[in-house]
């Protein structure tokens, strides 16, 4: 008999927490997971999944226009935001149900309450009940940063964007990262006038410069407006409920909705970390070792709350590796090398491995191959938009060390190509593969 109520108590039923719970349970552990909001976490409830569905919904704006060039008699079509919104939210409900079923079928006890840590082996639930566990896993994710300026309460975060009553006529987005560029693309296609404002002069820091420049050029051509090096000063709400966003320099920008997309901070507030000596770093992220163990021996943490790579598949791997290590007698770490990522902007971009600048810094001599082309579909549709693929190669070994692309379906294409980059294949091995014609992906084996 265990001395504890549970072998594992998980705080947070998002991607990392659910995976860890069910795998630990399959290894024979008695598991409970506490969730104060909804099962599925950011990805399923208010992130990746509903966002991607909005991306699909938004794409019809261009597709319906293009269809005429392909011979379809398309009448003038109106977009009804409430229909898409409600269908997306219904799908989120469906997925939450599936996540709950998974926990249930694995015998994991779901406790729909907030839990706080009271000691190395104890957790207190919102109803006052104290629970003990041999191990505690913190998987509470991250939370949007809201800049501390006057009137910030008038702005929204990505959490609320899925629930808008109507699409805004004018949308101002603070930030120049993933969420800013994804929502800019989505709402521009829905007909909103979008202005993206960033504190620096850089969009999507960390992505390859040529690819970022291409997104900026395409977005500007489409009519998305940008303002860089702008410091937010205050937000004023007018009598008619519209907003005016003021900056320390330059003209204020009027809008109907203001979205903060200025990063996401590890969600550790009020979690009681100090009661168990769980240390955090300067950004508030829980410090962990390669096995996701915190500074308290019995407590582990996975996912965005550790701020290693804020990506769902990474959190899932961390949760799985934790469960195998602690309950499966199979110590495993996560390999963070060559993790592919994508921005579902319009058009989307994706990358894996080193950017050209990173490769030059790390390797000295690199060879860079690019294909700058107008996708066949864009040509017939009369769209000027060009795709750009870039391959970065170690000049000494001929190994492909980075692949970066922007263009239709870039994330779908890159996921497959990332296997080759991860496997350390050479440029010659890409070239040895016969092209699949006609496709956009064939550019990857035809790079000169
Ligand atoms: P990002 O980290 O991508 O970008 C944050 C942006 O906000 C940057 O442009 C940054 O400017 C700016 N910024 C940071 N702090 C402030 C501030 N105090 N005031 C004004 N601007 C500021 O954050 P997101 O919120 O877009 O996304 C959070 C994370 O979620 C991402 O890092 C990503 O890991 C994940 N995510 C992944 C997605 C995907 O995989 N497709 C989609 C959405 C989110 P600068 O860098 O110029 O200083």
mmCIF file of C-alpha atoms in Angstrom, residues 32-427:
data_model
loop_
_atom_site.group_PDB
_atom_site.id
_atom_site.type_symbol
_atom_site.label_atom_id
_atom_site.label_comp_id
_atom_site.label_asym_id
_atom_site.label_seq_id
_atom_site.Cartn_x
_atom_site.Cartn_y
_atom_site.Cartn_z
ATOM 1 C CA UNK A 32 -5.221 12.383 -10.466
ATOM 2 C CA UNK A 33 -5.184 15.547 -12.539
ATOM 3 C CA UNK A 34 -6.542 18.881 -11.370
ATOM 4 C CA UNK A 35 -7.779 21.403 -13.912
ATOM 5 C CA UNK A 36 -9.337 24.729 -12.954
ATOM 6 C CA UNK A 37 -10.730 25.534 -16.412
ATOM 7 C CA UNK A 38 -11.244 23.084 -19.276
ATOM 8 C CA UNK A 39 -9.548 19.824 -20.224
ATOM 9 C CA UNK A 40 -7.259 20.195 -23.231
ATOM 10 C CA UNK A 41 -5.323 23.294 -22.225
ATOM 11 C CA UNK A 42 -4.247 26.174 -24.427
ATOM 12 C CA UNK A 43 -3.728 24.115 -27.579
ATOM 13 C CA UNK A 44 -7.168 22.562 -27.701
ATOM 14 C CA UNK A 45 -9.307 25.165 -25.962
ATOM 15 C CA UNK A 46 -7.881 28.564 -26.939
ATOM 16 C CA UNK A 47 -4.827 28.090 -29.103
ATOM 17 C CA UNK A 48 -3.561 25.876 -31.890
ATOM 18 C CA UNK A 49 -6.790 24.028 -32.692
ATOM 19 C CA UNK A 50 -9.379 26.839 -32.822
ATOM 20 C CA UNK A 51 -6.742 29.095 -34.418
ATOM 21 C CA UNK A 52 -6.087 26.583 -37.212
ATOM 22 C CA UNK A 53 -9.828 26.248 -37.821
ATOM 23 C CA UNK A 54 -10.054 30.046 -38.157
ATOM 24 C CA UNK A 55 -7.124 29.899 -40.596
ATOM 25 C CA UNK A 56 -9.101 27.424 -42.714
ATOM 26 C CA UNK A 57 -12.188 29.605 -42.464
ATOM 27 C CA UNK A 58 -10.283 32.733 -43.435
ATOM 28 C CA UNK A 59 -8.658 31.106 -46.452
ATOM 29 C CA UNK A 60 -12.009 30.885 -48.228
ATOM 30 C CA UNK A 61 -11.831 34.651 -48.770
ATOM 31 C CA UNK A 62 -9.015 34.172 -51.282
ATOM 32 C CA UNK A 63 -10.169 30.761 -52.502
ATOM 33 C CA UNK A 64 -13.601 32.061 -53.459
ATOM 34 C CA UNK A 65 -11.998 34.879 -55.443
ATOM 35 C CA UNK A 66 -9.507 32.532 -57.103
ATOM 36 C CA UNK A 67 -12.260 30.055 -57.972
ATOM 37 C CA UNK A 68 -13.577 32.449 -60.642
ATOM 38 C CA UNK A 69 -10.242 32.263 -62.484
ATOM 39 C CA UNK A 70 -10.637 28.482 -62.408
ATOM 40 C CA UNK A 71 -13.989 28.663 -64.139
ATOM 41 C CA UNK A 72 -16.405 28.627 -61.200
ATOM 42 C CA UNK A 73 -19.314 31.045 -61.211
ATOM 43 C CA UNK A 74 -19.086 32.208 -57.640
ATOM 44 C CA UNK A 75 -21.730 34.715 -56.571
ATOM 45 C CA UNK A 76 -20.737 37.449 -54.140
ATOM 46 C CA UNK A 77 -20.387 35.594 -50.857
ATOM 47 C CA UNK A 78 -20.895 37.093 -47.429
ATOM 48 C CA UNK A 79 -18.981 35.889 -44.404
ATOM 49 C CA UNK A 80 -20.869 35.191 -41.183
ATOM 50 C CA UNK A 81 -18.457 35.254 -38.276
ATOM 51 C CA UNK A 82 -20.959 33.894 -35.695
ATOM 52 C CA UNK A 83 -21.427 30.736 -37.792
ATOM 53 C CA UNK A 84 -17.695 30.025 -37.992
ATOM 54 C CA UNK A 85 -17.137 31.018 -34.349
ATOM 55 C CA UNK A 86 -19.896 28.741 -33.068
ATOM 56 C CA UNK A 87 -18.827 25.821 -35.252
ATOM 57 C CA UNK A 88 -15.247 26.184 -34.060
ATOM 58 C CA UNK A 89 -16.319 26.390 -30.428
ATOM 59 C CA UNK A 90 -18.520 23.299 -30.919
ATOM 60 C CA UNK A 91 -15.497 21.424 -32.262
ATOM 61 C CA UNK A 92 -13.495 22.528 -29.247
ATOM 62 C CA UNK A 93 -16.264 21.048 -27.045
ATOM 63 C CA UNK A 94 -16.034 17.794 -29.016
ATOM 64 C CA UNK A 95 -12.274 17.605 -28.554
ATOM 65 C CA UNK A 96 -12.535 18.387 -24.873
ATOM 66 C CA UNK A 97 -14.917 15.440 -24.598
ATOM 67 C CA UNK A 98 -12.372 13.180 -26.281
ATOM 68 C CA UNK A 99 -9.645 14.333 -23.880
ATOM 69 C CA UNK A 100 -11.921 13.631 -20.917
ATOM 70 C CA UNK A 101 -12.683 10.168 -22.317
ATOM 71 C CA UNK A 102 -8.972 9.461 -22.626
ATOM 72 C CA UNK A 103 -8.394 10.319 -18.987
ATOM 73 C CA UNK A 104 -11.427 8.312 -17.953
ATOM 74 C CA UNK A 105 -10.512 5.225 -19.978
ATOM 75 C CA UNK A 106 -7.045 5.272 -18.426
ATOM 76 C CA UNK A 107 -8.473 5.429 -14.918
ATOM 77 C CA UNK A 108 -7.129 8.933 -14.240
ATOM 78 C CA UNK A 109 -9.213 10.858 -11.701
ATOM 79 C CA UNK A 110 -10.131 14.289 -13.050
ATOM 80 C CA UNK A 111 -10.553 16.926 -10.366
ATOM 81 C CA UNK A 112 -12.135 20.057 -11.889
ATOM 82 C CA UNK A 113 -10.596 22.471 -9.412
ATOM 83 C CA UNK A 114 -7.616 24.697 -8.898
ATOM 84 C CA UNK A 115 -4.809 23.001 -6.964
ATOM 85 C CA UNK A 116 -1.923 24.644 -5.140
ATOM 86 C CA UNK A 117 1.239 23.090 -3.801
ATOM 87 C CA UNK A 118 1.509 23.004 -0.010
ATOM 88 C CA UNK A 119 4.637 20.844 0.302
ATOM 89 C CA UNK A 120 6.892 18.413 -1.591
ATOM 90 C CA UNK A 121 4.179 15.735 -1.484
ATOM 91 C CA UNK A 122 1.000 17.691 -0.855
ATOM 92 C CA UNK A 123 -1.506 19.709 -2.789
ATOM 93 C CA UNK A 124 -4.526 21.676 -1.633
ATOM 94 C CA UNK A 125 -7.666 21.825 -3.736
ATOM 95 C CA UNK A 126 -9.900 24.886 -4.032
ATOM 96 C CA UNK A 127 -12.561 23.155 -1.886
ATOM 97 C CA UNK A 128 -10.043 22.938 0.968
ATOM 98 C CA UNK A 129 -9.290 19.219 0.633
ATOM 99 C CA UNK A 130 -5.620 18.334 1.057
ATOM 100 C CA UNK A 131 -4.237 15.502 -1.063
ATOM 101 C CA UNK A 132 -0.900 13.704 -0.861
ATOM 102 C CA UNK A 133 1.108 12.305 -3.754
ATOM 103 C CA UNK A 134 4.453 10.560 -4.202
ATOM 104 C CA UNK A 135 5.115 12.826 -7.182
ATOM 105 C CA UNK A 136 3.589 16.086 -8.346
ATOM 106 C CA UNK A 137 3.757 17.225 -11.966
ATOM 107 C CA UNK A 138 3.264 20.905 -12.755
ATOM 108 C CA UNK A 139 1.856 21.375 -16.246
ATOM 109 C CA UNK A 140 0.088 24.701 -15.905
ATOM 110 C CA UNK A 141 1.251 26.190 -19.203
ATOM 111 C CA UNK A 142 1.709 29.866 -19.931
ATOM 112 C CA UNK A 143 -0.495 32.932 -19.903
ATOM 113 C CA UNK A 144 -0.593 35.944 -22.248
ATOM 114 C CA UNK A 145 1.465 38.950 -21.191
ATOM 115 C CA UNK A 146 -0.613 42.100 -20.848
ATOM 116 C CA UNK A 147 1.592 45.213 -20.954
ATOM 117 C CA UNK A 148 1.331 47.328 -17.821
ATOM 118 C CA UNK A 149 -0.037 50.533 -19.293
ATOM 119 C CA UNK A 150 -2.988 52.741 -18.495
ATOM 120 C CA UNK A 151 -6.176 51.334 -20.061
ATOM 121 C CA UNK A 152 -4.707 47.855 -20.655
ATOM 122 C CA UNK A 153 -7.973 46.363 -19.384
ATOM 123 C CA UNK A 154 -9.629 47.497 -22.636
ATOM 124 C CA UNK A 155 -7.436 45.158 -24.694
ATOM 125 C CA UNK A 156 -8.004 41.461 -25.375
ATOM 126 C CA UNK A 157 -5.645 38.498 -25.515
ATOM 127 C CA UNK A 158 -5.801 35.510 -27.849
ATOM 128 C CA UNK A 159 -7.952 33.796 -25.171
ATOM 129 C CA UNK A 160 -10.870 36.090 -25.913
ATOM 130 C CA UNK A 161 -10.449 36.413 -29.686
ATOM 131 C CA UNK A 162 -12.300 33.149 -30.288
ATOM 132 C CA UNK A 163 -15.418 34.531 -28.613
ATOM 133 C CA UNK A 164 -15.853 37.932 -30.309
ATOM 134 C CA UNK A 165 -19.432 39.012 -31.004
ATOM 135 C CA UNK A 166 -18.393 40.331 -34.405
ATOM 136 C CA UNK A 167 -15.240 40.811 -36.429
ATOM 137 C CA UNK A 168 -13.719 44.228 -35.749
ATOM 138 C CA UNK A 169 -13.704 46.830 -38.479
ATOM 139 C CA UNK A 170 -10.279 47.948 -37.242
ATOM 140 C CA UNK A 171 -7.954 45.646 -35.323
ATOM 141 C CA UNK A 172 -4.710 46.757 -33.704
ATOM 142 C CA UNK A 173 -2.310 44.019 -32.609
ATOM 143 C CA UNK A 174 0.520 44.649 -30.162
ATOM 144 C CA UNK A 175 3.418 42.262 -30.814
ATOM 145 C CA UNK A 176 5.195 40.866 -33.841
ATOM 146 C CA UNK A 177 5.464 37.155 -33.041
ATOM 147 C CA UNK A 178 3.461 34.024 -33.761
ATOM 148 C CA UNK A 179 0.086 35.120 -32.458
ATOM 149 C CA UNK A 180 0.310 38.629 -33.914
ATOM 150 C CA UNK A 181 1.068 37.412 -37.434
ATOM 151 C CA UNK A 182 -1.431 34.570 -37.335
ATOM 152 C CA UNK A 183 -4.315 36.752 -36.157
ATOM 153 C CA UNK A 184 -3.274 39.534 -38.553
ATOM 154 C CA UNK A 185 -3.652 37.103 -41.462
ATOM 155 C CA UNK A 186 -6.917 35.651 -40.212
ATOM 156 C CA UNK A 187 -8.729 38.919 -39.503
ATOM 157 C CA UNK A 188 -7.401 40.647 -42.601
ATOM 158 C CA UNK A 189 -9.030 37.903 -44.653
ATOM 159 C CA UNK A 190 -12.254 38.389 -42.705
ATOM 160 C CA UNK A 191 -12.184 42.011 -43.875
ATOM 161 C CA UNK A 192 -10.783 43.801 -40.830
ATOM 162 C CA UNK A 193 -8.333 46.652 -41.280
ATOM 163 C CA UNK A 194 -5.321 45.320 -39.380
ATOM 164 C CA UNK A 195 -2.408 47.252 -37.925
ATOM 165 C CA UNK A 196 0.408 45.310 -36.294
ATOM 166 C CA UNK A 197 2.555 47.287 -33.869
ATOM 167 C CA UNK A 198 5.827 45.998 -32.467
ATOM 168 C CA UNK A 199 8.257 47.416 -29.919
ATOM 169 C CA UNK A 200 11.290 46.481 -32.043
ATOM 170 C CA UNK A 201 11.944 46.557 -35.768
ATOM 171 C CA UNK A 202 11.842 42.762 -36.047
ATOM 172 C CA UNK A 203 8.991 40.407 -36.836
ATOM 173 C CA UNK A 204 9.155 36.796 -35.684
ATOM 174 C CA UNK A 205 12.577 36.882 -34.106
ATOM 175 C CA UNK A 206 14.231 33.464 -34.465
ATOM 176 C CA UNK A 207 12.958 32.733 -37.975
ATOM 177 C CA UNK A 208 15.195 33.096 -41.022
ATOM 178 C CA UNK A 209 15.491 36.715 -42.092
ATOM 179 C CA UNK A 210 14.654 36.215 -45.788
ATOM 180 C CA UNK A 211 11.500 34.310 -44.901
ATOM 181 C CA UNK A 212 10.410 36.958 -42.392
ATOM 182 C CA UNK A 213 11.082 39.690 -44.953
ATOM 183 C CA UNK A 214 8.939 37.870 -47.481
ATOM 184 C CA UNK A 215 6.031 37.631 -45.025
ATOM 185 C CA UNK A 216 6.345 41.332 -44.293
ATOM 186 C CA UNK A 217 6.411 42.200 -47.989
ATOM 187 C CA UNK A 218 3.394 40.019 -48.810
ATOM 188 C CA UNK A 219 1.437 41.246 -45.781
ATOM 189 C CA UNK A 220 2.142 44.883 -46.640
ATOM 190 C CA UNK A 221 1.084 44.346 -50.254
ATOM 191 C CA UNK A 222 -2.177 42.837 -49.017
ATOM 192 C CA UNK A 223 -2.900 45.907 -46.947
ATOM 193 C CA UNK A 224 -1.866 44.904 -43.418
ATOM 194 C CA UNK A 225 -0.246 47.927 -41.822
ATOM 195 C CA UNK A 226 2.865 47.835 -39.646
ATOM 196 C CA UNK A 227 4.381 50.165 -37.130
ATOM 197 C CA UNK A 228 7.765 49.332 -35.641
ATOM 198 C CA UNK A 229 9.847 50.621 -32.725
ATOM 199 C CA UNK A 230 6.665 51.798 -31.056
ATOM 200 C CA UNK A 231 6.322 51.984 -27.277
ATOM 201 C CA UNK A 232 2.776 51.591 -26.054
ATOM 202 C CA UNK A 233 1.795 54.502 -23.833
ATOM 203 C CA UNK A 234 -1.917 54.221 -22.981
ATOM 204 C CA UNK A 235 -5.260 53.044 -24.237
ATOM 205 C CA UNK A 236 -8.308 55.268 -24.095
ATOM 206 C CA UNK A 237 -11.858 54.006 -24.421
ATOM 207 C CA UNK A 238 -14.199 56.390 -26.226
ATOM 208 C CA UNK A 239 -17.867 56.917 -25.418
ATOM 209 C CA UNK A 240 -18.895 54.803 -28.409
ATOM 210 C CA UNK A 241 -16.787 51.898 -27.048
ATOM 211 C CA UNK A 242 -14.100 52.306 -29.723
ATOM 212 C CA UNK A 243 -10.492 52.546 -28.559
ATOM 213 C CA UNK A 244 -7.605 54.875 -29.190
ATOM 214 C CA UNK A 245 -4.133 53.379 -28.767
ATOM 215 C CA UNK A 246 -1.471 55.935 -27.868
ATOM 216 C CA UNK A 247 2.282 55.488 -28.235
ATOM 217 C CA UNK A 248 5.159 57.439 -26.753
ATOM 218 C CA UNK A 249 5.828 58.813 -30.237
ATOM 219 C CA UNK A 250 3.738 59.109 -33.377
ATOM 220 C CA UNK A 251 0.024 59.382 -33.980
ATOM 221 C CA UNK A 252 -2.404 57.356 -31.893
ATOM 222 C CA UNK A 253 -4.232 54.556 -33.719
ATOM 223 C CA UNK A 254 -8.021 54.243 -33.402
ATOM 224 C CA UNK A 255 -9.508 50.756 -33.406
ATOM 225 C CA UNK A 256 -12.460 48.593 -32.408
ATOM 226 C CA UNK A 257 -10.461 45.720 -30.941
ATOM 227 C CA UNK A 258 -6.971 45.773 -29.475
ATOM 228 C CA UNK A 259 -5.180 42.429 -29.218
ATOM 229 C CA UNK A 260 -2.162 41.908 -26.999
ATOM 230 C CA UNK A 261 0.148 39.318 -28.541
ATOM 231 C CA UNK A 262 3.282 40.257 -26.636
ATOM 232 C CA UNK A 263 4.423 36.809 -25.527
ATOM 233 C CA UNK A 264 3.251 34.273 -22.994
ATOM 234 C CA UNK A 265 4.609 33.984 -19.481
ATOM 235 C CA UNK A 266 4.911 30.730 -17.477
ATOM 236 C CA UNK A 267 1.719 30.306 -15.478
ATOM 237 C CA UNK A 268 3.007 29.941 -11.930
ATOM 238 C CA UNK A 269 1.246 32.737 -10.021
ATOM 239 C CA UNK A 270 -0.232 31.587 -6.719
ATOM 240 C CA UNK A 271 0.814 27.981 -7.309
ATOM 241 C CA UNK A 272 2.592 27.694 -3.945
ATOM 242 C CA UNK A 273 5.983 26.831 -5.443
ATOM 243 C CA UNK A 274 7.713 28.383 -2.431
ATOM 244 C CA UNK A 275 6.071 25.798 -0.142
ATOM 245 C CA UNK A 276 8.126 23.051 -1.729
ATOM 246 C CA UNK A 277 11.263 24.986 -2.661
ATOM 247 C CA UNK A 278 10.548 24.846 -6.402
ATOM 248 C CA UNK A 279 12.841 27.403 -8.029
ATOM 249 C CA UNK A 280 12.003 29.630 -10.975
ATOM 250 C CA UNK A 281 14.287 31.562 -13.314
ATOM 251 C CA UNK A 282 14.314 35.315 -13.989
ATOM 252 C CA UNK A 283 11.327 34.994 -16.359
ATOM 253 C CA UNK A 284 9.284 33.006 -13.840
ATOM 254 C CA UNK A 285 9.806 29.683 -15.641
ATOM 255 C CA UNK A 286 10.203 26.608 -13.451
ATOM 256 C CA UNK A 287 13.804 25.399 -13.518
ATOM 257 C CA UNK A 288 14.081 21.734 -14.451
ATOM 258 C CA UNK A 289 16.821 19.238 -15.304
ATOM 259 C CA UNK A 290 16.870 17.143 -18.473
ATOM 260 C CA UNK A 291 14.341 14.735 -16.907
ATOM 261 C CA UNK A 292 11.979 17.653 -16.095
ATOM 262 C CA UNK A 293 12.726 17.365 -12.368
ATOM 263 C CA UNK A 294 12.511 20.650 -10.438
ATOM 264 C CA UNK A 295 14.697 21.748 -7.522
ATOM 265 C CA UNK A 296 12.303 19.741 -5.301
ATOM 266 C CA UNK A 297 13.044 16.043 -5.743
ATOM 267 C CA UNK A 298 9.426 14.859 -5.817
ATOM 268 C CA UNK A 299 8.106 17.592 -8.121
ATOM 269 C CA UNK A 300 8.463 17.720 -11.904
ATOM 270 C CA UNK A 301 7.328 20.237 -14.508
ATOM 271 C CA UNK A 302 6.676 19.978 -18.249
ATOM 272 C CA UNK A 303 5.463 22.197 -21.073
ATOM 273 C CA UNK A 304 5.217 25.978 -21.371
ATOM 274 C CA UNK A 305 5.560 26.488 -17.622
ATOM 275 C CA UNK A 306 9.229 25.517 -18.038
ATOM 276 C CA UNK A 307 9.658 27.786 -21.088
ATOM 277 C CA UNK A 308 11.975 25.440 -22.948
ATOM 278 C CA UNK A 309 10.176 25.507 -26.301
ATOM 279 C CA UNK A 310 6.583 26.778 -26.100
ATOM 280 C CA UNK A 311 5.190 24.234 -28.557
ATOM 281 C CA UNK A 312 2.471 21.613 -28.017
ATOM 282 C CA UNK A 313 4.350 18.612 -29.452
ATOM 283 C CA UNK A 314 7.297 19.447 -27.213
ATOM 284 C CA UNK A 315 5.088 19.540 -24.100
ATOM 285 C CA UNK A 316 3.605 16.181 -25.121
ATOM 286 C CA UNK A 317 7.064 14.643 -25.487
ATOM 287 C CA UNK A 318 8.173 16.071 -22.165
ATOM 288 C CA UNK A 319 5.078 14.669 -20.446
ATOM 289 C CA UNK A 320 5.592 11.253 -22.022
ATOM 290 C CA UNK A 321 9.315 11.138 -21.208
ATOM 291 C CA UNK A 322 8.560 12.132 -17.604
ATOM 292 C CA UNK A 323 5.999 9.331 -17.191
ATOM 293 C CA UNK A 324 8.306 6.725 -18.756
ATOM 294 C CA UNK A 325 11.197 7.896 -16.582
ATOM 295 C CA UNK A 326 9.402 8.001 -13.253
ATOM 296 C CA UNK A 327 6.787 5.260 -13.657
ATOM 297 C CA UNK A 328 7.980 3.124 -16.576
ATOM 298 C CA UNK A 329 11.491 2.341 -15.392
ATOM 299 C CA UNK A 330 12.721 3.794 -18.684
ATOM 300 C CA UNK A 331 14.642 7.056 -18.130
ATOM 301 C CA UNK A 332 14.169 9.228 -21.218
ATOM 302 C CA UNK A 333 15.028 12.787 -22.116
ATOM 303 C CA UNK A 334 13.622 14.926 -24.925
ATOM 304 C CA UNK A 335 15.745 15.794 -27.941
ATOM 305 C CA UNK A 336 15.326 19.500 -28.682
ATOM 306 C CA UNK A 337 17.522 19.453 -31.759
ATOM 307 C CA UNK A 338 15.818 20.195 -35.087
ATOM 308 C CA UNK A 339 12.314 20.778 -33.751
ATOM 309 C CA UNK A 340 10.247 22.041 -36.696
ATOM 310 C CA UNK A 341 7.863 24.930 -36.195
ATOM 311 C CA UNK A 342 5.433 26.939 -38.264
ATOM 312 C CA UNK A 343 3.609 30.226 -38.231
ATOM 313 C CA UNK A 344 0.113 29.933 -39.669
ATOM 314 C CA UNK A 345 0.262 33.374 -41.181
ATOM 315 C CA UNK A 346 -1.090 34.129 -44.664
ATOM 316 C CA UNK A 347 0.843 32.607 -46.388
ATOM 317 C CA UNK A 348 2.216 30.286 -43.731
ATOM 318 C CA UNK A 349 5.882 29.896 -42.973
ATOM 319 C CA UNK A 350 7.803 26.997 -41.471
ATOM 320 C CA UNK A 351 11.350 26.163 -40.523
ATOM 321 C CA UNK A 352 13.620 23.535 -39.049
ATOM 322 C CA UNK A 353 17.241 23.660 -37.959
ATOM 323 C CA UNK A 354 19.610 26.609 -38.199
ATOM 324 C CA UNK A 355 18.761 29.866 -39.932
ATOM 325 C CA UNK A 356 21.346 31.201 -42.368
ATOM 326 C CA UNK A 357 22.653 33.647 -39.742
ATOM 327 C CA UNK A 358 22.837 30.982 -37.007
ATOM 328 C CA UNK A 359 24.632 28.566 -39.339
ATOM 329 C CA UNK A 360 27.200 31.201 -40.341
ATOM 330 C CA UNK A 361 27.877 31.939 -36.673
ATOM 331 C CA UNK A 362 28.133 28.301 -35.721
ATOM 332 C CA UNK A 363 29.785 26.704 -38.731
ATOM 333 C CA UNK A 364 31.663 29.506 -40.464
ATOM 334 C CA UNK A 365 31.254 28.443 -44.063
ATOM 335 C CA UNK A 366 27.818 27.543 -45.282
ATOM 336 C CA UNK A 367 26.189 27.180 -48.664
ATOM 337 C CA UNK A 368 22.735 28.607 -49.156
ATOM 338 C CA UNK A 369 20.318 27.488 -51.862
ATOM 339 C CA UNK A 370 17.044 29.249 -52.534
ATOM 340 C CA UNK A 371 14.038 28.850 -54.743
ATOM 341 C CA UNK A 372 11.963 31.971 -55.204
ATOM 342 C CA UNK A 373 8.942 31.000 -57.260
ATOM 343 C CA UNK A 374 5.331 31.808 -57.992
ATOM 344 C CA UNK A 375 3.267 28.713 -57.176
ATOM 345 C CA UNK A 376 1.431 27.433 -60.240
ATOM 346 C CA UNK A 377 -1.946 27.965 -58.575
ATOM 347 C CA UNK A 378 -1.078 31.596 -57.880
ATOM 348 C CA UNK A 379 -0.108 32.137 -61.520
ATOM 349 C CA UNK A 380 -3.489 31.035 -62.876
ATOM 350 C CA UNK A 381 -5.300 32.856 -60.080
ATOM 351 C CA UNK A 382 -3.494 36.046 -61.057
ATOM 352 C CA UNK A 383 -1.807 36.372 -57.679
ATOM 353 C CA UNK A 384 1.621 37.941 -57.566
ATOM 354 C CA UNK A 385 2.541 36.275 -54.247
ATOM 355 C CA UNK A 386 5.800 34.342 -54.486
ATOM 356 C CA UNK A 387 6.935 31.455 -52.306
ATOM 357 C CA UNK A 388 10.481 31.268 -50.994
ATOM 358 C CA UNK A 389 12.357 28.129 -49.931
ATOM 359 C CA UNK A 390 15.817 28.300 -48.422
ATOM 360 C CA UNK A 391 18.181 25.443 -47.679
ATOM 361 C CA UNK A 392 21.227 26.014 -45.474
ATOM 362 C CA UNK A 393 24.044 23.526 -45.949
ATOM 363 C CA UNK A 394 27.248 22.918 -43.990
ATOM 364 C CA UNK A 395 29.889 23.622 -46.652
ATOM 365 C CA UNK A 396 32.326 21.132 -45.111
ATOM 366 C CA UNK A 397 30.057 18.096 -44.718
ATOM 367 C CA UNK A 398 27.314 18.866 -47.286
ATOM 368 C CA UNK A 399 24.763 18.203 -44.483
ATOM 369 C CA UNK A 400 21.520 20.164 -44.676
ATOM 370 C CA UNK A 401 21.447 22.054 -41.373
ATOM 371 C CA UNK A 402 18.407 24.245 -41.961
ATOM 372 C CA UNK A 403 15.327 24.437 -44.119
ATOM 373 C CA UNK A 404 13.042 27.456 -44.171
ATOM 374 C CA UNK A 405 10.040 28.225 -46.290
ATOM 375 C CA UNK A 406 7.102 30.502 -46.855
ATOM 376 C CA UNK A 407 4.306 29.692 -49.254
ATOM 377 C CA UNK A 408 1.098 27.691 -49.542
ATOM 378 C CA UNK A 409 1.156 24.533 -47.419
ATOM 379 C CA UNK A 410 4.687 25.270 -46.155
ATOM 380 C CA UNK A 411 4.019 23.595 -42.744
ATOM 381 C CA UNK A 412 2.727 20.410 -44.426
ATOM 382 C CA UNK A 413 5.755 20.223 -46.714
ATOM 383 C CA UNK A 414 8.250 21.088 -44.015
ATOM 384 C CA UNK A 415 7.050 18.421 -41.589
ATOM 385 C CA UNK A 416 8.081 15.712 -44.083
ATOM 386 C CA UNK A 417 11.317 17.432 -45.063
ATOM 387 C CA UNK A 418 12.218 17.901 -41.385
ATOM 388 C CA UNK A 419 12.724 14.136 -41.131
ATOM 389 C CA UNK A 420 15.562 14.387 -43.640
ATOM 390 C CA UNK A 421 17.121 17.365 -41.865
ATOM 391 C CA UNK A 422 16.829 15.636 -38.498
ATOM 392 C CA UNK A 423 18.413 12.529 -39.998
ATOM 393 C CA UNK A 424 21.388 14.641 -41.095
ATOM 394 C CA UNK A 425 20.973 13.994 -44.820
ATOM 395 C CA UNK A 426 23.188 15.821 -47.287
ATOM 396 C CA UNK A 427 22.281 18.196 -50.080
#
